[in-house]
Short mmCIF file of C-alpha atoms in Angstrom, two decimals:
data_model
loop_
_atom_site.label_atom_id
_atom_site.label_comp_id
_atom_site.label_asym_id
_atom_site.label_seq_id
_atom_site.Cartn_x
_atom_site.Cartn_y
_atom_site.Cartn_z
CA UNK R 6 57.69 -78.39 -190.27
CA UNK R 7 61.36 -77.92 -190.50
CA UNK R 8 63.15 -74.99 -189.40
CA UNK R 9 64.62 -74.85 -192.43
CA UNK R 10 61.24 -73.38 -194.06
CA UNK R 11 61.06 -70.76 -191.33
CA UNK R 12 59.93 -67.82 -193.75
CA UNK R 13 60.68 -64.18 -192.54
CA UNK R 14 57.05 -63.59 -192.38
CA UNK R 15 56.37 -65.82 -189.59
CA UNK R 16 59.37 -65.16 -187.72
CA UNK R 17 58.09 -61.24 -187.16
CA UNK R 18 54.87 -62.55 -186.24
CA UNK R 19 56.49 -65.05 -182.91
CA UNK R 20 55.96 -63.97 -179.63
CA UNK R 21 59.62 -63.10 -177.83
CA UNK R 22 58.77 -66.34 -176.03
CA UNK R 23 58.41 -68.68 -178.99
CA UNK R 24 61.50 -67.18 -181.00
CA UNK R 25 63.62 -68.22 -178.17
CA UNK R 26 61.97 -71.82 -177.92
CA UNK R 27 62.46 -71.85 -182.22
CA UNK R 28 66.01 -70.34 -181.79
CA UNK R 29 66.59 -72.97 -179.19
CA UNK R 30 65.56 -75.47 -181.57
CA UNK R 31 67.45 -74.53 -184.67
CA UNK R 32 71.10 -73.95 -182.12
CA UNK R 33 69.92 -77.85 -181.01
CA UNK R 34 70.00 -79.30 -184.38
CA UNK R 35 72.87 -77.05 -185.77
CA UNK R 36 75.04 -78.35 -183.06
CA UNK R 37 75.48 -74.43 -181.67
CA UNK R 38 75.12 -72.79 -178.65
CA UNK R 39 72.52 -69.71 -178.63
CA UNK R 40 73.92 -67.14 -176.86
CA UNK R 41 72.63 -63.04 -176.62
CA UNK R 42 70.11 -64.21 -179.42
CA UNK R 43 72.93 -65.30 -181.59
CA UNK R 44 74.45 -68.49 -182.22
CA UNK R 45 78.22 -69.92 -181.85
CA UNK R 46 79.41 -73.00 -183.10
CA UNK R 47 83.35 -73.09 -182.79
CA UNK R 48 84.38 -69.99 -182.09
CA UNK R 49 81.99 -67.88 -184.63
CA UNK R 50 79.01 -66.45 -184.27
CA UNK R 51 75.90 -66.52 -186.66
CA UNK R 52 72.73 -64.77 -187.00
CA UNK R 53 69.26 -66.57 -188.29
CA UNK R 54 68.25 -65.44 -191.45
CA UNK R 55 64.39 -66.73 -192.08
CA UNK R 56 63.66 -67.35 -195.63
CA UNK R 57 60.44 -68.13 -197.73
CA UNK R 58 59.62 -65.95 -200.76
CA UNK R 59 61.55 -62.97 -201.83
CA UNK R 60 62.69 -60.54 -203.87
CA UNK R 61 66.18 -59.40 -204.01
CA UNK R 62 68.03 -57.80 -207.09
CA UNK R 63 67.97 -54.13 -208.24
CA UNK R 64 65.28 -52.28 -210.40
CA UNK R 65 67.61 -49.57 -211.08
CA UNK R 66 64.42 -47.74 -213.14
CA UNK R 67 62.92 -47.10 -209.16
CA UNK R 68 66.58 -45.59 -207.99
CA UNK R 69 65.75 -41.68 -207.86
CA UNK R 70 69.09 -40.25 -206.76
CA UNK R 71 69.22 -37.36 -204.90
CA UNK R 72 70.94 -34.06 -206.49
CA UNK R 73 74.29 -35.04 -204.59
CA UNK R 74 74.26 -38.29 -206.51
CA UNK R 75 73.60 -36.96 -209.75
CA UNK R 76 76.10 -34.76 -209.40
CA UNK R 77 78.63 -36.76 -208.28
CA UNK R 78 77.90 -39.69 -210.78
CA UNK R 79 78.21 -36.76 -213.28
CA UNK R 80 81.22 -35.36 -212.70
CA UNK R 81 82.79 -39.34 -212.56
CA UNK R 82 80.93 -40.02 -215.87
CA UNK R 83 82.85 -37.24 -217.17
CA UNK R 84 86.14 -37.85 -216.06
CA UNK R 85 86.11 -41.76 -216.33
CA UNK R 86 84.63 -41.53 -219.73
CA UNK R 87 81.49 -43.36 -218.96
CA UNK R 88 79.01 -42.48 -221.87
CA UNK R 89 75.47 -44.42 -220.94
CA UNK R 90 73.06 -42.43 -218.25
CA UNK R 91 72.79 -42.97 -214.16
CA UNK R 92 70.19 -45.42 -214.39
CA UNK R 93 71.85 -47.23 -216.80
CA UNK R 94 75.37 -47.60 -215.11
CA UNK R 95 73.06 -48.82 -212.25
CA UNK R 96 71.36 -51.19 -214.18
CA UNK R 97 74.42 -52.85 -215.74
CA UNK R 98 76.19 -53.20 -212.36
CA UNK R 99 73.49 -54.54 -210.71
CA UNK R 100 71.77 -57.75 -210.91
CA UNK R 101 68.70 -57.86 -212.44
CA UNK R 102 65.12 -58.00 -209.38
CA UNK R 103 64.06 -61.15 -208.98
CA UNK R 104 61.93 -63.05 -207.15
CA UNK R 105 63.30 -66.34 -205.35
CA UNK R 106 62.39 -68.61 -202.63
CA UNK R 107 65.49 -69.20 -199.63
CA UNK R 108 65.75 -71.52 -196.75
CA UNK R 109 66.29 -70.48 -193.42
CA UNK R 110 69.74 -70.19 -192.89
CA UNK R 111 72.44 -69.69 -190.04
CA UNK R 112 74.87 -66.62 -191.61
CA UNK R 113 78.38 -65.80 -190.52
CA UNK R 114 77.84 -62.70 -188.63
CA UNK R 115 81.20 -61.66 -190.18
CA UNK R 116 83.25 -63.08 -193.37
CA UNK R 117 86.48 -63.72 -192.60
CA UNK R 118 89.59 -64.51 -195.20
CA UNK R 119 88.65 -68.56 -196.86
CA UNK R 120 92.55 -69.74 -195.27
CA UNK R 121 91.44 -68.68 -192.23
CA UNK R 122 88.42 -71.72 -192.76
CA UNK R 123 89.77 -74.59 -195.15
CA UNK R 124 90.66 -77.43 -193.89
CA UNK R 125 93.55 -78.11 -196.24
CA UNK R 126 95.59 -81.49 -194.99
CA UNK R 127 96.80 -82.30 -198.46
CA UNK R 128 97.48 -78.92 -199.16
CA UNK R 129 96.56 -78.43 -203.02
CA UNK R 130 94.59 -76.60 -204.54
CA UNK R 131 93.91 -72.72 -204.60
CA UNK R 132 90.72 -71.52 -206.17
CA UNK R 133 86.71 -71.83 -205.79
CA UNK R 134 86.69 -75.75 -205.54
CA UNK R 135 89.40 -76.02 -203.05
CA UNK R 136 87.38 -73.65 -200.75
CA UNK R 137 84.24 -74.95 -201.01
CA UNK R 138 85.78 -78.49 -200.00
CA UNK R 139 87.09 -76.96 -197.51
CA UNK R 140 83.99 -75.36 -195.63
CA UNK R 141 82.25 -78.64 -196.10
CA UNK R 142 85.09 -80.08 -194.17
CA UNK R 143 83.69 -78.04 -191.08
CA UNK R 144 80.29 -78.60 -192.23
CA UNK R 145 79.75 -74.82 -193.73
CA UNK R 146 79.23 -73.36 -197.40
CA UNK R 147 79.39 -70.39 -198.82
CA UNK R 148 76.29 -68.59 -199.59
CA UNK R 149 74.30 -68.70 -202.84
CA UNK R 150 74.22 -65.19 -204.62
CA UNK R 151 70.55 -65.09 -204.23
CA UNK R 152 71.52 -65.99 -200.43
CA UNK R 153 73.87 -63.36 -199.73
CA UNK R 154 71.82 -60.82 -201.54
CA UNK R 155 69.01 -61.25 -199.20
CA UNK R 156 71.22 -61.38 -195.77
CA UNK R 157 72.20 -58.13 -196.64
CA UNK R 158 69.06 -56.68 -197.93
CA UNK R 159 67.08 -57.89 -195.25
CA UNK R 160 64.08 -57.24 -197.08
CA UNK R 161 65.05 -53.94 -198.23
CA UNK R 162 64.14 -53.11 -202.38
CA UNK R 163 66.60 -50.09 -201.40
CA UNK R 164 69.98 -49.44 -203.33
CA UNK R 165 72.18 -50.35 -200.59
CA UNK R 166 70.68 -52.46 -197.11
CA UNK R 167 70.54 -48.93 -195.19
CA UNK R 168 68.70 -46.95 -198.06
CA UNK R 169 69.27 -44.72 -201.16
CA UNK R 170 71.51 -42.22 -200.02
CA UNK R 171 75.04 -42.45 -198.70
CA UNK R 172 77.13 -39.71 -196.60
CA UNK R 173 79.83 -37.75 -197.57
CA UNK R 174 83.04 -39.53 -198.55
CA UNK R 175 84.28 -42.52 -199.45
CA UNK R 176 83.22 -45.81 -198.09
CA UNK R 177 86.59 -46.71 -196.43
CA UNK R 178 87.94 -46.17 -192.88
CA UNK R 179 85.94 -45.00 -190.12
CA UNK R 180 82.37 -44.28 -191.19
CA UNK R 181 79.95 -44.58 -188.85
CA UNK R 182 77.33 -45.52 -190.96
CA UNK R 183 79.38 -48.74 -192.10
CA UNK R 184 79.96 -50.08 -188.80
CA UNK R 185 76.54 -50.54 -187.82
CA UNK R 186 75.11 -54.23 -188.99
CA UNK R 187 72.06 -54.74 -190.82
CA UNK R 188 68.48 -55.57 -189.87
CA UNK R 189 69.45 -59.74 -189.38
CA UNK R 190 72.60 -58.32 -187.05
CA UNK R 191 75.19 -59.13 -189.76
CA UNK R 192 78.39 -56.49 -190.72
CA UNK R 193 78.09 -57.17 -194.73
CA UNK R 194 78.84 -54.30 -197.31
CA UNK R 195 81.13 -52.55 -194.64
CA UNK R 196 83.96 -52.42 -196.97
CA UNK R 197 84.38 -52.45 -200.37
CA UNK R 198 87.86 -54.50 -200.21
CA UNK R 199 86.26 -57.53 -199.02
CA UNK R 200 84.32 -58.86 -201.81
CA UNK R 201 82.76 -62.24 -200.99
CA UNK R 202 82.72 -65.32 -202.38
CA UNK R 203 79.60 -67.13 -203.11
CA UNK R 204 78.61 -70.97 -204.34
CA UNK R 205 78.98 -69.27 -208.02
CA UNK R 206 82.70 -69.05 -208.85
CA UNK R 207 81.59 -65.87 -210.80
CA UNK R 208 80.38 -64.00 -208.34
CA UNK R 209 81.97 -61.72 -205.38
CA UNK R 210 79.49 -59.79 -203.56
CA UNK R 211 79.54 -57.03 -201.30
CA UNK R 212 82.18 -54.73 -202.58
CA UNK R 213 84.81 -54.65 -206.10
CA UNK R 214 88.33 -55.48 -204.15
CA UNK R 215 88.93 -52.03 -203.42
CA UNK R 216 89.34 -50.81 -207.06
CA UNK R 217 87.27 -47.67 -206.91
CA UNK R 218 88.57 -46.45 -203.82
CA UNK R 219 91.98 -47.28 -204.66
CA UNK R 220 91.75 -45.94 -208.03
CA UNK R 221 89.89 -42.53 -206.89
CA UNK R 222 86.68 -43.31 -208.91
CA UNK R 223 84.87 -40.93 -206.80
CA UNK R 224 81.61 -40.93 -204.19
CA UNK R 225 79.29 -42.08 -206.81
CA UNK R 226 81.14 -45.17 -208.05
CA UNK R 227 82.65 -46.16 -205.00
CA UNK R 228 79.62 -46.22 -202.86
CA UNK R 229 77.66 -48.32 -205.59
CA UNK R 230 80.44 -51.67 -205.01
CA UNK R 231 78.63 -51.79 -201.45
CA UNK R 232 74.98 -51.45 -203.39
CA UNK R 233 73.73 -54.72 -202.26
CA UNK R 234 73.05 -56.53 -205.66
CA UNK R 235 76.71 -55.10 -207.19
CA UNK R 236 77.90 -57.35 -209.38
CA UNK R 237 81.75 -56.65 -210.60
CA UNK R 238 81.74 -59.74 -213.68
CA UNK R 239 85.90 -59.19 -213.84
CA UNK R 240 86.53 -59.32 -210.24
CA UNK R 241 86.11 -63.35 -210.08
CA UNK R 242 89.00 -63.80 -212.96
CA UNK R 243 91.76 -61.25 -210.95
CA UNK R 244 91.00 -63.07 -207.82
CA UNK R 245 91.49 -66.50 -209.57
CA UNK R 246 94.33 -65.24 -211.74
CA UNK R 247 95.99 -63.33 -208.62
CA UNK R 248 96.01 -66.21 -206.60
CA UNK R 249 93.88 -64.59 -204.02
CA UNK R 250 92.07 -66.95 -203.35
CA UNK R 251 93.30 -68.31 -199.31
CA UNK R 252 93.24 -64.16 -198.56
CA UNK R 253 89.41 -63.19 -200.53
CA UNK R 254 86.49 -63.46 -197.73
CA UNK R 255 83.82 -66.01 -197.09
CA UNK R 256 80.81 -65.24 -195.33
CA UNK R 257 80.19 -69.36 -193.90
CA UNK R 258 76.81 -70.39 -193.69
CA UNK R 259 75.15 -73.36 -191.74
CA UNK R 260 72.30 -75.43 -193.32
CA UNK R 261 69.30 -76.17 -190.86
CA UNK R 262 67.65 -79.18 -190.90
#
């Protein structure tokens, strides 16, 4: 069997002994080096992220919000003129459950700006195609949507890869909460600036830009850009149109064989 077909399922059921032997296997034919049960390959390090069968997207009718959150969302709806209910909002910037079958992949353990990763020796281009030439260059890709959703998740059906809830403030700056990485070991949804690209040019995951923060939305809205199946559908065209391309993050991915 290839690695690649590693589900999540069987990797929880591997003795410590045999994950290390598998790990060893997969850092073999990925051409990186396993090291403190992670894997670097030119100066980054990755996490394994089994696949198999999944679900990942939001069933926003499930979301029961605590009093905080209806309160807050409330007082937002009511100031940013937002006339359909909490569940609804939720719904609509969420993408829809689903259920999907991944490969096992190797996942950036952190994104990083796309410049910082295209190999650019002719030096045109700006915008979704240049950068995905560009990680193949190094032999990388961004992730698919259905990908990233489920490196964050981690198997989680919650709201955001952590739970329901959220603490008091805004998601920006020190918050403990945000600095801790998820279940696979990766730092994803820590800040709502650094939307991420994905294979689709028309979604950004993992945060709105900044806009709610910046703009003073409010807890409610600002939190949800870090839910982990947020979808912001104008996001893509500002980046494009901004030329922000070089400076917008990529979490890099590495196929296994």
């Amino acid at each position: 069997m290839s690695h690649a077909d590693l589900t999540l399922a069987a990797w929880r059921t591997l003795s410590d002994e045999t994950a290390h032997q598998v790990a060893a296997a997969i850092a073999r034919d990925t051409g990186s080096e396993l090291v403190d049960g992670f894997f670097e390959r030119d100066g980054r390090r990755f996490a394994l992220v089994p696949g198999g069968a999944a679900r990942v997207g939001y069933d926003a009718a499930r979301f029961s919000p605590t009093e905080r959150q209806a309160a807050h969302f409330a007082a937002e709806a009511a100031e940013w003129g937002i006339e359909e209910s909490l569940h609804d909002f939720v719904d609509q910037a969420t993408s829809p459950a689903r259920a999907v079958v991944l490969p096992a992949l190797l996942v950036a353990v952190r994104s990083e700006p796309a410049g910082n990763l295209v190999l650019d020796d002719d030096g045109d281009g700006d915008d979704h195609a240049w950068m995905t030439a560009g990680l193949a260059g190094r032999g990388l890709r961004p992730p698919t949507p259905d990908e990233w959703e489920f490196a964050c998740g981690a198997g989680a059906t919650t709201l955001f890869h952590w739970g329901d809830d959220y603490p008091d403030g805004e998601p920006y700056g020190d918050v403990p909460l945000l600095a801790q990485p998820n279940r696979f070991g990766l730092h994803i949804a820590d800040d709502p600036y650094r939307a991420e690209f994905t294979t689709d040019p028309q979604v950004l995951c993992g945060g709105d830009g900044g806009s709610a923060v910046c703009g003073g939305y409010g807890s409610f809205l600002s939190w949800l850009t870090l839910a982990t199946a947020y979808r912001d559908t104008s996001l893509p065209e500002v980046v494009a149109d901004g030329g922000l391309t070089d400076e917008t993050p990529v979490r890099p991915v590495i196929a296994i064989p």
